[in-house]
Short mmCIF file of C-alpha atoms (C1' of nucleotides) in Angstrom, two decimals:
data_model
loop_
_atom_site.label_atom_id
_atom_site.label_comp_id
_atom_site.label_asym_id
_atom_site.label_seq_id
_atom_site.Cartn_x
_atom_site.Cartn_y
_atom_site.Cartn_z
CA MET I 1 -43.97 26.91 -43.43
CA THR I 2 -40.50 28.61 -42.94
CA LEU I 3 -39.66 31.75 -41.64
CA ARG I 4 -40.11 34.69 -44.13
CA PHE I 5 -39.56 38.08 -44.08
CA ARG I 6 -40.37 41.26 -46.40
CA ASN I 7 -37.02 42.59 -46.92
CA THR I 8 -37.09 46.61 -47.58
CA LEU I 9 -34.12 46.13 -49.94
CA GLY I 10 -36.46 44.60 -53.12
CA GLY I 11 -39.71 44.60 -51.14
CA ALA I 12 -40.12 40.65 -51.53
CA LEU I 13 -41.30 38.09 -49.18
CA GLU I 14 -38.10 36.06 -48.71
CA PRO I 15 -37.35 32.80 -46.88
CA PHE I 16 -34.89 33.88 -43.79
CA GLU I 17 -31.59 31.80 -44.18
CA PRO I 18 -28.96 32.99 -41.88
CA LEU I 19 -25.33 33.37 -43.22
CA VAL I 20 -24.13 30.86 -40.56
CA ALA I 21 -26.94 27.98 -39.96
CA GLY I 22 -28.29 28.41 -36.62
CA ARG I 23 -26.99 32.00 -35.62
CA VAL I 24 -28.37 35.02 -36.32
CA GLY I 25 -26.81 38.71 -36.34
CA ILE I 26 -29.28 41.50 -35.96
CA TYR I 27 -28.15 45.40 -35.85
CA SER I 28 -30.61 47.86 -34.61
CA CYS I 29 -30.33 51.73 -35.02
CA GLY I 30 -30.25 52.74 -31.56
CA PRO I 31 -31.01 55.93 -29.83
CA THR I 32 -29.49 59.30 -30.24
CA VAL I 33 -29.19 59.91 -26.45
CA TYR I 34 -29.91 63.92 -26.28
CA ALA I 35 -33.29 63.54 -24.67
CA PRO I 36 -35.64 60.84 -23.35
CA ALA I 37 -36.77 58.73 -25.85
CA HIS I 38 -40.71 58.64 -26.93
CA VAL I 39 -43.21 55.97 -27.41
CA GLY I 40 -42.63 56.41 -30.99
CA ASN I 41 -39.11 55.59 -30.83
CA PHE I 42 -39.81 52.63 -28.49
CA ARG I 43 -42.16 51.23 -31.08
CA SER I 44 -39.04 50.23 -33.19
CA PHE I 45 -37.24 48.80 -30.22
CA VAL I 46 -40.39 46.76 -29.20
CA PHE I 47 -40.42 45.40 -32.78
CA ALA I 48 -36.67 44.63 -32.71
CA ASP I 49 -37.25 43.04 -29.47
CA LEU I 50 -39.81 40.98 -30.61
CA LEU I 51 -37.66 39.64 -33.87
CA ARG I 52 -35.06 38.71 -31.26
CA ARG I 53 -37.14 37.00 -28.68
CA TYR I 54 -38.99 35.13 -31.83
CA LEU I 55 -35.36 34.15 -33.45
CA ALA I 56 -34.22 32.84 -30.04
CA TRP I 57 -37.72 31.00 -29.32
CA SER I 58 -37.38 29.60 -32.77
CA GLY I 59 -34.02 27.95 -31.90
CA PHE I 60 -31.59 30.46 -33.36
CA GLN I 61 -28.69 31.51 -31.52
CA VAL I 62 -28.97 35.58 -31.64
CA ARG I 63 -26.44 38.00 -31.31
CA TRP I 64 -28.25 41.57 -31.08
CA VAL I 65 -26.20 45.03 -31.54
CA MET I 66 -27.91 48.03 -30.85
CA ASN I 67 -25.66 51.43 -31.07
CA ILE I 68 -25.86 54.32 -28.86
CA THR I 69 -25.32 57.33 -30.89
CA ASP I 70 -23.41 59.85 -28.07
CA VAL I 71 -21.94 62.58 -30.58
CA ASP I 72 -24.10 64.61 -32.82
CA ASP I 73 -25.53 68.09 -33.39
CA LYS I 74 -28.26 67.74 -30.98
CA ILE I 75 -26.16 66.47 -27.97
CA ILE I 76 -23.50 69.12 -29.00
CA ARG I 77 -26.43 72.06 -28.61
CA GLY I 78 -27.89 70.11 -25.61
CA ALA I 79 -24.55 70.07 -23.91
CA VAL I 80 -23.54 73.74 -24.63
CA ALA I 81 -27.15 75.02 -23.51
CA GLU I 82 -26.64 73.23 -20.29
CA GLY I 83 -23.05 73.78 -19.73
CA VAL I 84 -22.18 70.01 -19.37
CA THR I 85 -19.95 67.97 -21.58
CA ILE I 86 -21.76 65.84 -24.36
CA GLY I 87 -20.24 62.63 -22.19
CA GLN I 88 -22.21 63.95 -19.16
CA LEU I 89 -25.46 64.56 -21.13
CA ALA I 90 -25.12 61.33 -23.13
CA ASP I 91 -24.61 59.19 -20.01
CA ARG I 92 -27.60 60.68 -18.32
CA TYR I 93 -29.72 59.91 -21.35
CA THR I 94 -28.27 56.40 -21.83
CA GLU I 95 -29.00 55.55 -18.48
CA ARG I 96 -32.63 56.74 -18.68
CA PHE I 97 -32.97 54.81 -22.18
CA LEU I 98 -31.55 51.74 -20.16
CA ASP I 99 -34.41 51.95 -17.76
CA ASP I 100 -36.84 52.52 -20.43
CA LEU I 101 -35.88 49.30 -22.14
CA ASP I 102 -35.82 47.41 -18.86
CA ARG I 103 -39.48 48.55 -18.09
CA LEU I 104 -40.80 47.90 -21.32
CA ARG I 105 -39.19 44.21 -21.14
CA ILE I 106 -36.93 44.91 -24.02
CA ALA I 107 -34.14 42.37 -23.04
CA ARG I 108 -30.79 44.17 -23.17
CA PRO I 109 -29.07 43.69 -26.46
CA ASP I 110 -25.76 41.60 -26.47
CA VAL I 111 -23.56 44.61 -27.23
CA MET I 112 -24.45 48.27 -27.03
CA PRO I 113 -21.54 50.09 -28.74
CA ARG I 114 -21.15 53.92 -28.25
CA ALA I 115 -19.91 55.86 -31.19
CA THR I 116 -17.39 57.79 -29.21
CA GLU I 117 -15.74 54.63 -28.48
CA HIS I 118 -15.18 53.51 -31.87
CA ILE I 119 -13.87 56.22 -33.56
CA PRO I 120 -10.57 53.98 -34.79
CA GLN I 121 -13.05 51.72 -36.68
CA MET I 122 -14.77 54.72 -38.32
CA VAL I 123 -11.55 56.14 -39.21
CA ALA I 124 -10.29 52.84 -40.63
CA LEU I 125 -13.54 52.76 -42.67
CA ILE I 126 -12.83 56.31 -43.99
CA GLU I 127 -9.35 55.72 -44.99
CA ARG I 128 -10.26 52.84 -47.29
CA LEU I 129 -12.95 55.02 -48.87
CA LEU I 130 -10.38 57.87 -49.40
CA ALA I 131 -7.83 55.29 -50.73
CA SER I 132 -10.54 53.65 -53.34
CA GLY I 133 -11.70 57.09 -54.70
CA HIS I 134 -15.23 56.88 -52.80
CA ALA I 135 -14.49 60.01 -50.48
CA TYR I 136 -12.91 63.39 -50.77
CA ARG I 137 -11.79 65.94 -48.25
CA THR I 138 -12.97 69.81 -48.62
CA ASP I 139 -11.14 72.67 -47.32
CA ASP I 140 -12.49 72.81 -43.85
CA GLY I 141 -11.08 69.33 -43.14
CA SER I 142 -14.29 67.36 -43.83
CA ILE I 143 -14.53 64.10 -45.62
CA PHE I 144 -17.74 63.28 -47.97
CA PHE I 145 -18.79 60.19 -49.79
CA ARG I 146 -18.96 60.47 -53.33
CA ILE I 147 -22.52 59.07 -54.43
CA ALA I 148 -21.36 59.53 -58.16
CA SER I 149 -19.02 56.84 -57.40
CA TRP I 150 -21.66 54.14 -56.28
CA PRO I 151 -23.96 53.29 -58.82
CA ALA I 152 -26.10 51.44 -56.61
CA TYR I 153 -27.18 54.44 -54.52
CA GLY I 154 -30.80 54.61 -54.18
CA ARG I 155 -31.47 50.92 -54.15
CA LEU I 156 -32.81 50.39 -51.01
CA ALA I 157 -35.14 53.63 -50.87
CA ARG I 158 -35.94 53.15 -54.60
CA LEU I 159 -34.95 56.57 -54.82
CA ASP I 160 -33.16 57.82 -57.98
CA PRO I 161 -30.68 60.30 -56.94
CA THR I 162 -30.97 62.75 -59.81
CA GLN I 163 -34.58 63.05 -58.97
CA GLN I 164 -33.87 64.65 -55.55
CA ARG I 165 -35.39 67.94 -55.36
CA VAL I 166 -32.12 69.83 -54.61
CA GLY I 167 -32.48 73.21 -53.06
CA GLU I 168 -36.03 72.81 -51.88
CA ARG I 169 -35.37 69.92 -49.51
CA VAL I 170 -32.00 69.25 -49.58
CA GLU I 171 -29.60 71.41 -47.50
CA ALA I 172 -27.73 74.17 -48.66
CA ASP I 173 -24.22 73.23 -49.10
CA GLU I 174 -22.45 74.29 -45.52
CA TYR I 175 -18.92 72.49 -46.02
CA GLY I 176 -18.29 72.63 -49.77
CA LYS I 177 -19.21 69.57 -51.02
CA ASP I 178 -18.72 68.63 -54.89
CA ASP I 179 -22.34 67.23 -55.05
CA VAL I 180 -25.01 68.67 -52.80
CA ARG I 181 -26.24 65.17 -52.64
CA ASP I 182 -22.80 63.66 -50.99
CA PHE I 183 -23.13 63.08 -47.28
CA ALA I 184 -20.59 63.54 -44.43
CA LEU I 185 -18.28 60.53 -43.37
CA TRP I 186 -16.08 63.18 -41.66
CA LYS I 187 -17.01 66.81 -40.07
CA GLY I 188 -14.11 68.84 -39.92
CA PRO I 189 -13.18 70.79 -36.57
CA ARG I 190 -15.23 73.71 -35.58
CA ALA I 191 -14.95 75.92 -32.68
CA GLY I 192 -17.05 74.86 -29.57
CA GLU I 193 -17.58 71.35 -30.82
CA PRO I 194 -15.73 68.01 -29.55
CA SER I 195 -13.05 67.04 -31.77
CA TRP I 196 -10.94 64.02 -32.25
CA SER I 197 -7.45 64.02 -33.65
CA THR I 198 -6.74 61.12 -36.04
CA SER I 199 -4.88 59.92 -38.86
CA ILE I 200 -7.92 61.28 -41.33
CA GLY I 201 -7.27 64.78 -39.50
CA GLU I 202 -9.10 66.77 -36.60
CA GLY I 203 -12.99 66.40 -36.36
CA ARG I 204 -15.64 64.39 -35.43
CA PRO I 205 -17.63 61.52 -37.45
CA GLY I 206 -20.72 61.81 -39.32
CA TRP I 207 -23.87 60.13 -38.18
CA HIS I 208 -23.90 57.51 -40.85
CA ILE I 209 -20.42 56.13 -40.64
CA GLU I 210 -20.95 55.00 -36.93
CA CYS I 211 -23.37 52.50 -37.69
CA SER I 212 -21.42 50.75 -40.51
CA ALA I 213 -18.09 50.88 -38.55
CA MET I 214 -19.67 49.52 -35.28
CA SER I 215 -22.02 46.70 -37.22
CA ILE I 216 -19.04 45.58 -39.09
CA GLU I 217 -16.98 45.43 -35.74
CA TYR I 218 -19.42 43.40 -33.63
CA LEU I 219 -21.37 41.35 -36.77
CA GLY I 220 -19.03 41.24 -39.61
CA PRO I 221 -18.71 43.01 -43.00
CA SER I 222 -21.97 41.01 -43.98
CA PHE I 223 -24.65 40.10 -41.73
CA ASP I 224 -28.33 39.00 -41.39
CA LEU I 225 -30.76 41.51 -40.33
CA HIS I 226 -30.78 45.36 -40.07
CA THR I 227 -33.85 46.84 -38.27
CA GLY I 228 -34.82 50.55 -37.81
CA GLY I 229 -37.67 52.94 -38.53
CA ILE I 230 -39.01 53.35 -41.68
CA ASP I 231 -37.57 57.23 -41.59
CA LEU I 232 -34.19 55.70 -41.80
CA ILE I 233 -34.49 54.00 -44.78
CA PHE I 234 -33.17 57.37 -46.76
CA PRO I 235 -30.75 58.43 -46.20
CA HIS I 236 -29.35 56.75 -43.18
CA HIS I 237 -29.33 53.17 -44.28
CA GLU I 238 -28.96 54.05 -48.08
CA ASP I 239 -25.85 55.62 -46.78
CA GLU I 240 -24.64 52.71 -44.55
CA ILE I 241 -24.86 50.50 -47.55
CA ALA I 242 -23.08 52.57 -49.89
CA GLN I 243 -20.18 53.31 -47.59
CA SER I 244 -19.87 49.70 -46.21
CA GLU I 245 -19.98 47.86 -49.55
CA ALA I 246 -17.56 50.60 -50.90
CA ALA I 247 -15.13 49.80 -47.90
CA THR I 248 -15.46 46.29 -47.50
CA GLY I 249 -16.32 45.17 -51.26
CA LYS I 250 -18.53 42.86 -49.62
CA PRO I 251 -22.50 42.64 -49.48
CA PHE I 252 -23.51 44.52 -46.39
CA VAL I 253 -26.49 43.50 -44.93
CA ARG I 254 -29.04 40.45 -46.19
CA THR I 255 -32.31 41.50 -44.98
CA TRP I 256 -33.56 45.21 -44.18
CA LEU I 257 -36.52 45.28 -41.79
CA HIS I 258 -38.34 48.74 -41.23
CA CYS I 259 -40.81 49.46 -38.57
CA ALA I 260 -43.80 52.05 -39.61
CA HIS I 261 -44.48 54.96 -37.69
CA LEU I 262 -46.39 55.33 -34.68
CA GLN I 263 -48.84 57.95 -34.88
CA MET I 264 -50.82 60.35 -32.92
CA ARG I 265 -53.79 62.21 -33.85
CA GLY I 266 -53.33 61.01 -37.52
CA GLU I 267 -49.73 62.04 -37.94
CA LYS I 268 -46.24 60.76 -37.28
CA MET I 269 -45.17 61.03 -33.58
CA SER I 270 -42.17 63.18 -33.11
CA LYS I 271 -40.63 65.28 -30.85
CA ARG I 272 -40.44 68.01 -33.42
CA THR I 273 -44.26 68.72 -33.50
CA GLY I 274 -44.57 68.40 -29.81
CA ASP I 275 -46.98 65.72 -30.24
CA PHE I 276 -45.57 62.85 -28.30
CA SER I 277 -45.65 60.98 -25.27
CA ARG I 278 -42.74 59.27 -23.24
CA PRO I 279 -43.02 56.15 -21.57
CA THR I 280 -43.14 58.05 -18.16
CA ASP I 281 -46.18 59.97 -19.46
CA ILE I 282 -47.93 56.86 -20.05
CA TYR I 283 -46.96 55.14 -16.72
CA GLU I 284 -48.09 58.26 -14.89
CA ARG I 285 -51.63 57.86 -16.44
CA GLY I 286 -52.00 54.71 -14.72
CA TYR I 287 -50.79 52.18 -17.48
CA SER I 288 -48.44 49.64 -16.82
CA SER I 289 -45.27 49.25 -18.63
CA ARG I 290 -46.80 45.75 -20.18
CA VAL I 291 -50.15 47.48 -21.13
CA LEU I 292 -47.66 49.82 -23.11
CA ARG I 293 -45.48 46.95 -24.56
CA TYR I 294 -48.82 45.11 -25.73
CA ALA I 295 -50.05 48.32 -27.24
CA LEU I 296 -46.89 48.76 -29.49
CA LEU I 297 -46.78 45.06 -30.03
CA ALA I 298 -50.42 44.14 -31.09
CA ALA I 299 -49.99 45.92 -34.54
CA HIS I 300 -47.91 44.29 -37.07
CA TYR I 301 -44.64 46.16 -37.59
CA ARG I 302 -44.95 47.64 -41.05
CA ALA I 303 -48.51 49.07 -40.59
CA SER I 304 -48.73 52.54 -38.92
CA LEU I 305 -50.29 52.57 -35.52
CA ASP I 306 -52.33 55.14 -33.79
CA PHE I 307 -51.63 55.91 -30.32
CA SER I 308 -54.49 57.11 -28.59
CA GLU I 309 -56.15 56.68 -25.01
CA ALA I 310 -58.60 54.20 -26.83
CA ALA I 311 -55.83 51.87 -27.91
CA LEU I 312 -54.28 51.79 -24.34
CA ALA I 313 -57.38 51.11 -22.57
CA SER I 314 -57.80 48.39 -25.15
CA ALA I 315 -54.37 47.00 -24.47
CA ALA I 316 -55.22 47.14 -20.70
CA SER I 317 -57.98 44.83 -20.94
CA ALA I 318 -56.44 42.37 -23.43
CA VAL I 319 -53.23 42.30 -21.05
CA GLU I 320 -55.44 41.48 -18.04
CA ARG I 321 -57.41 38.86 -19.72
CA LEU I 322 -54.21 37.17 -20.36
CA SER I 323 -52.64 37.28 -17.05
CA THR I 324 -56.03 36.59 -15.29
CA CYS I 325 -56.25 32.97 -17.24
CA LEU I 326 -52.43 32.52 -15.96
CA GLN I 327 -53.44 33.17 -12.63
CA ALA I 328 -56.21 31.06 -12.56
CA LEU I 329 -54.33 28.20 -13.84
CA ASP I 330 -51.54 28.82 -11.13
CA GLY I 331 -54.15 28.64 -8.63
CA TYR I 332 -56.29 25.79 -10.03
CA ARG I 333 -56.36 22.51 -7.89
CA GLN I 334 -58.46 19.34 -8.96
CA ASP I 335 -57.79 16.01 -8.27
CA ARG I 336 -59.18 14.03 -11.18
CA ARG I 337 -58.34 12.12 -14.47
CA ALA I 338 -56.03 13.97 -16.93
CA ASP I 339 -57.72 15.96 -19.77
CA ALA I 340 -57.39 13.69 -22.80
CA SER I 341 -57.64 16.38 -25.36
CA LEU I 342 -55.40 19.01 -23.90
CA ASP I 343 -52.24 17.82 -25.53
CA GLY I 344 -53.85 18.39 -29.00
CA LEU I 345 -55.15 21.61 -27.46
CA LEU I 346 -51.50 22.87 -26.83
CA THR I 347 -49.70 21.56 -29.87
CA GLU I 348 -52.41 23.35 -32.18
CA THR I 349 -51.79 26.63 -30.36
CA ARG I 350 -48.03 26.40 -30.53
CA SER I 351 -48.18 25.75 -33.98
CA ALA I 352 -50.71 28.34 -35.31
CA PHE I 353 -48.34 30.80 -33.07
CA ARG I 354 -45.64 29.82 -34.88
CA GLN I 355 -47.20 29.32 -38.17
CA ALA I 356 -48.44 33.24 -37.62
CA LEU I 357 -44.91 34.63 -36.68
CA ASP I 358 -43.21 32.74 -39.28
CA ASP I 359 -45.15 34.90 -41.65
CA ASP I 360 -43.18 38.16 -41.47
CA LEU I 361 -43.76 38.41 -37.65
CA ASN I 362 -47.39 38.67 -38.39
CA ILE I 363 -48.66 39.12 -34.90
CA ALA I 364 -52.46 39.47 -35.18
CA PRO I 365 -53.02 35.65 -35.98
CA ALA I 366 -50.39 35.03 -33.40
CA LEU I 367 -52.18 36.65 -30.66
CA ALA I 368 -55.46 35.23 -31.95
CA ALA I 369 -54.12 31.89 -31.36
CA VAL I 370 -53.07 32.69 -27.77
CA PHE I 371 -56.62 34.27 -27.01
CA GLU I 372 -58.51 31.29 -28.59
CA PHE I 373 -56.18 28.98 -26.34
CA VAL I 374 -57.44 31.07 -23.30
CA ARG I 375 -61.02 31.20 -24.00
CA GLU I 376 -60.90 27.10 -24.37
CA ILE I 377 -58.54 26.78 -21.00
CA ASN I 378 -61.02 29.35 -19.17
CA ARG I 379 -63.80 27.11 -20.33
CA ARG I 380 -62.24 24.02 -18.91
CA VAL I 381 -61.26 25.80 -15.67
CA ALA I 382 -64.71 26.70 -15.00
CA GLU I 383 -65.79 23.20 -15.93
CA ARG I 384 -63.45 21.66 -13.74
CA THR I 385 -62.23 19.02 -16.41
CA LEU I 386 -58.42 19.67 -15.93
CA SER I 387 -56.32 18.05 -13.52
CA THR I 388 -53.86 20.15 -11.23
CA GLU I 389 -51.22 18.84 -13.55
CA ASP I 390 -53.31 19.52 -17.02
CA ALA I 391 -53.45 23.19 -15.33
CA ALA I 392 -49.64 23.37 -14.96
CA SER I 393 -49.06 22.20 -18.54
CA ALA I 394 -51.40 25.01 -19.84
CA ALA I 395 -49.50 27.64 -17.89
CA ALA I 396 -46.45 26.33 -18.78
CA LEU I 397 -47.50 26.99 -22.54
CA LEU I 398 -48.46 30.38 -21.90
CA ARG I 399 -45.07 31.16 -20.20
CA GLU I 400 -43.50 29.59 -23.15
CA LEU I 401 -45.31 31.91 -25.67
CA ASP I 402 -44.69 34.76 -23.36
CA GLN I 403 -40.97 34.26 -23.89
CA VAL I 404 -41.65 35.76 -27.27
CA LEU I 405 -44.44 38.28 -26.48
CA ALA I 406 -43.48 39.47 -22.52
CA VAL I 407 -46.89 40.78 -21.86
CA VAL I 408 -48.58 38.04 -19.79
CA GLU I 409 -46.60 37.24 -16.56
CA ASP I 410 -47.39 40.03 -14.13
CA ASP I 411 -44.86 41.83 -12.60
CA ALA I 412 -43.58 40.62 -9.24
CA VAL I 413 -45.50 42.49 -6.47
CA ALA I 414 -43.39 43.76 -3.62
CA PRO I 415 -44.83 42.31 -0.70
CA ASP I 416 -46.67 44.29 1.82
CA ASP I 417 -47.76 42.99 5.19
CA GLU I 418 -50.94 45.42 5.54
CA VAL I 419 -52.16 43.67 2.22
CA ASP I 420 -51.26 40.22 3.18
CA ARG I 421 -52.92 40.76 6.84
CA LEU I 422 -56.45 42.02 5.32
CA LEU I 423 -56.33 39.02 2.87
CA ALA I 424 -55.89 36.34 5.52
CA GLU I 425 -58.39 38.20 7.65
CA ARG I 426 -60.62 38.17 4.72
CA ALA I 427 -60.31 34.48 3.92
CA LYS I 428 -60.88 33.58 7.53
CA ALA I 429 -64.31 35.80 7.28
CA ARG I 430 -65.30 34.22 4.46
CA ALA I 431 -64.30 30.23 5.84
CA ALA I 432 -66.86 31.74 8.60
CA ARG I 433 -69.56 33.02 6.00
CA ASP I 434 -69.06 36.50 7.82
CA TRP I 435 -70.10 37.94 4.40
CA ALA I 436 -70.70 41.50 6.21
CA ARG I 437 -67.00 41.38 7.37
CA ALA I 438 -65.69 39.99 4.28
CA ASP I 439 -67.19 42.76 1.87
CA ALA I 440 -65.81 45.25 4.32
CA LEU I 441 -62.43 43.97 4.01
CA ARG I 442 -62.81 43.71 0.10
CA VAL I 443 -63.37 47.58 0.47
CA ARG I 444 -60.56 48.04 2.68
CA LEU I 445 -58.18 46.35 0.05
CA ALA I 446 -59.67 48.08 -2.97
CA ALA I 447 -58.86 51.14 -1.67
CA LEU I 448 -54.94 49.84 -1.63
CA ASP I 449 -55.16 49.09 -5.30
CA VAL I 450 -56.06 45.39 -4.41
CA ILE I 451 -58.85 43.70 -6.25
CA VAL I 452 -60.24 40.62 -4.55
CA GLU I 453 -61.94 38.00 -6.15
CA ASP I 454 -63.61 34.45 -5.18
CA THR I 455 -63.07 31.20 -7.20
CA ALA I 456 -63.51 27.67 -6.47
CA ASP I 457 -59.94 27.43 -5.83
CA GLY I 458 -60.26 30.26 -3.21
CA GLN I 459 -59.43 33.84 -3.09
CA ARG I 460 -57.55 35.76 -5.58
CA SER I 461 -55.90 39.01 -5.42
CA ARG I 462 -54.44 41.42 -8.38
CA ARG I 463 -53.11 44.66 -8.35
CA ALA I 464 -55.58 47.37 -9.96
CA LYS I 465 -52.96 48.65 -11.87
CA GLU I 466 -53.61 48.05 -15.74
CA LEU I 467 -56.20 50.49 -16.00
CA ALA I 468 -56.19 53.95 -15.84
CA ARG I 469 -57.36 55.54 -12.46
CA GLY I 470 -58.94 58.74 -12.47
"C1'" G L 1 -42.93 66.31 -58.87
"C1'" G L 2 -40.72 61.21 -57.75
"C1'" C L 3 -41.33 57.00 -54.47
"C1'" G L 4 -43.62 53.87 -50.81
"C1'" A L 5 -47.65 52.08 -47.49
"C1'" C L 6 -52.89 51.96 -46.92
"C1'" G L 7 -58.39 52.34 -46.73
"C1'" U L 8 -62.80 45.26 -43.68
"C1'" A L 9 -68.08 46.12 -37.84
"C1'" C L 10 -68.69 51.42 -32.75
"C1'" C L 11 -62.64 50.90 -32.09
"C1'" C L 12 -58.05 48.20 -33.12
"C1'" A L 13 -57.23 44.19 -36.74
"C1'" A L 14 -56.38 38.95 -39.64
"C1'" G L 15 -58.10 37.40 -44.18
"C1'" U L 16 -55.00 38.25 -51.22
"C1'" G L 17 -59.84 33.85 -55.75
"C1'" G L 18 -64.01 29.59 -53.42
"C1'" U L 19 -67.79 26.26 -47.02
"C1'" U L 20 -70.85 30.28 -41.40
"C1'" A L 21 -65.25 37.36 -43.18
"C1'" A L 22 -59.89 35.36 -37.38
"C1'" G L 23 -58.83 37.44 -32.72
"C1'" G L 24 -58.95 41.63 -29.11
"C1'" G L 25 -61.57 45.83 -27.09
"C1'" G L 26 -66.45 48.17 -26.40
"C1'" G L 27 -71.95 47.56 -25.99
"C1'" A L 28 -76.29 44.32 -25.21
"C1'" G L 29 -78.70 39.97 -23.06
"C1'" G L 30 -78.10 35.50 -20.08
"C1'" U L 31 -75.37 31.51 -16.93
"C1'" C L 32 -72.45 30.77 -12.61
"C1'" U L 33 -71.56 33.31 -7.54
"C1'" G L 34 -73.75 34.65 -0.51
"C1'" C L 35 -72.62 39.50 -3.23
"C1'" A L 36 -69.25 41.21 -6.46
"C1'" A L 37 -65.56 40.17 -9.68
"C1'" A L 38 -63.62 37.38 -13.05
"C1'" A L 39 -65.17 33.54 -16.47
"C1'" C L 40 -68.44 31.21 -19.75
"C1'" C L 41 -72.80 31.25 -23.64
"C1'" U L 42 -75.38 34.34 -27.27
"C1'" C L 43 -76.10 38.71 -30.07
"C1'" U L 44 -73.26 42.93 -32.16
"C1'" A L 45 -70.01 43.40 -41.03
"C1'" U L 46 -75.50 39.30 -46.95
"C1'" U L 47 -70.49 42.64 -46.44
"C1'" C L 48 -64.90 44.39 -47.15
"C1'" A L 49 -63.71 53.48 -49.62
"C1'" C L 50 -66.25 54.14 -54.40
"C1'" C L 51 -67.01 52.83 -59.91
"C1'" G L 52 -66.02 49.80 -64.05
"C1'" G L 53 -63.90 45.12 -65.65
"C1'" U L 54 -61.68 39.85 -65.65
"C1'" U L 55 -63.74 35.06 -63.74
"C1'" C L 56 -68.69 29.92 -62.98
"C1'" G L 57 -67.05 32.68 -58.40
"C1'" A L 58 -63.50 38.70 -56.00
"C1'" A L 59 -62.39 41.85 -49.71
"C1'" U L 60 -58.88 39.22 -52.49
"C1'" C L 61 -56.99 39.90 -59.44
"C1'" C L 62 -56.82 44.21 -63.37
"C1'" G L 63 -58.03 49.65 -64.66
"C1'" G L 64 -59.86 54.23 -62.97
"C1'" U L 65 -61.83 57.69 -59.13
"C1'" C L 66 -61.61 59.38 -53.79
"C1'" G L 67 -59.35 59.71 -49.53
"C1'" U L 68 -55.38 58.92 -45.45
"C1'" C L 69 -50.45 58.71 -44.05
"C1'" G L 70 -44.80 58.44 -44.85
"C1'" C L 71 -40.23 59.13 -47.19
"C1'" C L 72 -37.45 62.23 -50.64
"C1'" U L 73 -33.85 67.40 -44.66
"C1'" C L 74 -32.57 65.92 -38.92
"C1'" C L 75 -35.98 61.61 -37.72
"C1'" A L 76 -37.52 55.05 -34.70
#
RNA sequence: GGCGACGUACCCAAGUGGUUAAGGGGGAGGUCUGCAAAACCUCUAUUCACCGGUUCGAAUCCGGUCGUCGCCUCCA
């Protein structure tokens, strides 16, 4: 089976064929850096990261671009409220965002362009739209895209523009548009707002144009994959398509992938309702970042996912099961003949994993393949039927699959002399069959959040950090 | 009102025409272990929201009903 994706544009499951064989260009709509992003936002970034990792694992050379929106209404409002510049506010939350990405093991995109550093590219696009009659100016210096000039408008969202409930949901016309459905490419200058002096006049860019300008700049006028949350389909991505294709005359994006919402208590997690969590809130509750990653990753990207304490607890147990297996393999020593059936198991597992993810990133059967492998390996570890080399091969497969999942490998633990000393003492006590002393040391280690377990391969320790404490 | 997604065990969730309905979590019992933990084994849906229909056969196809969520405005 070959790799297939459900394309939002048209809704069909399509075989994936990159424009250039062996190479993939991905653009992901990134954050607006006016505040720390919440867990719902990160669901879509974890999804994009899974996509990127899986494509890379499958042998594609991937170029991943994610924008940083560092000028918009909310940033301007926030900067004014704090008495800082929009640059200062945006820098602060960009740093915060990058930290959040790192902790969630979302590998940094290859390019993270900022809107304010690409004004010339946006202006160039707008000039072409003005020249071709797809855009028009209004009295205040704003420039709008004329939807009536683009018959394909609404194809992505399967929305008939004439059916929009004008007046009820569509904002009243502030800028003197010809048609209320037309969207801003450029916003004329206003007192107290940042403004750029350009060939199309004074002002600042609209939201949609930045993604067109920056994706075209780094991936070309036509590229393979574009991701975002389901809420960006309309109007954001619809507008991107219209303005990009109208400006370049070329088909914009081949495949659009949209991630469903993270829900909280049955409703979309959003800052607006106040019902949301940030990653740091989850960490403070005692869950590690890879538990959070697992919780966001374990459901199919197109299915809405309810974010709850139960989901996190379940993720914590699952993650612990995976890393315990890896740890057991790393510590395993057995001088014996190789397990003749191991190669077959490794091949079957890799194949089932690939087959699942090839099917529109169907994560559940992919994880099932991993867990079935773990159960089988745990059985062989317990029965001591693996050789030391077999254990290393099994561990290597887990690590290989974890290049895609990034949840199995435990975070490196900072060395701790006190813990090391207690562990060594306990090992000595056990060797001397001094059970009372060994048990006392185990209790002391537990107080330091270190769980000690005894196995056929000796004492094993791990941090008690995946589960909520208290 | 228009458009879209969805309803499978205690929870999450795969499965889109045909042998025993994946997997994870949780729970119950057991094995192993100095003890503990981890791990392993067994059990935990004669049934897939409901009602009709098509078919030799449906969780899977068709029609209807009920319910949930999202988009149509800024939003991941």
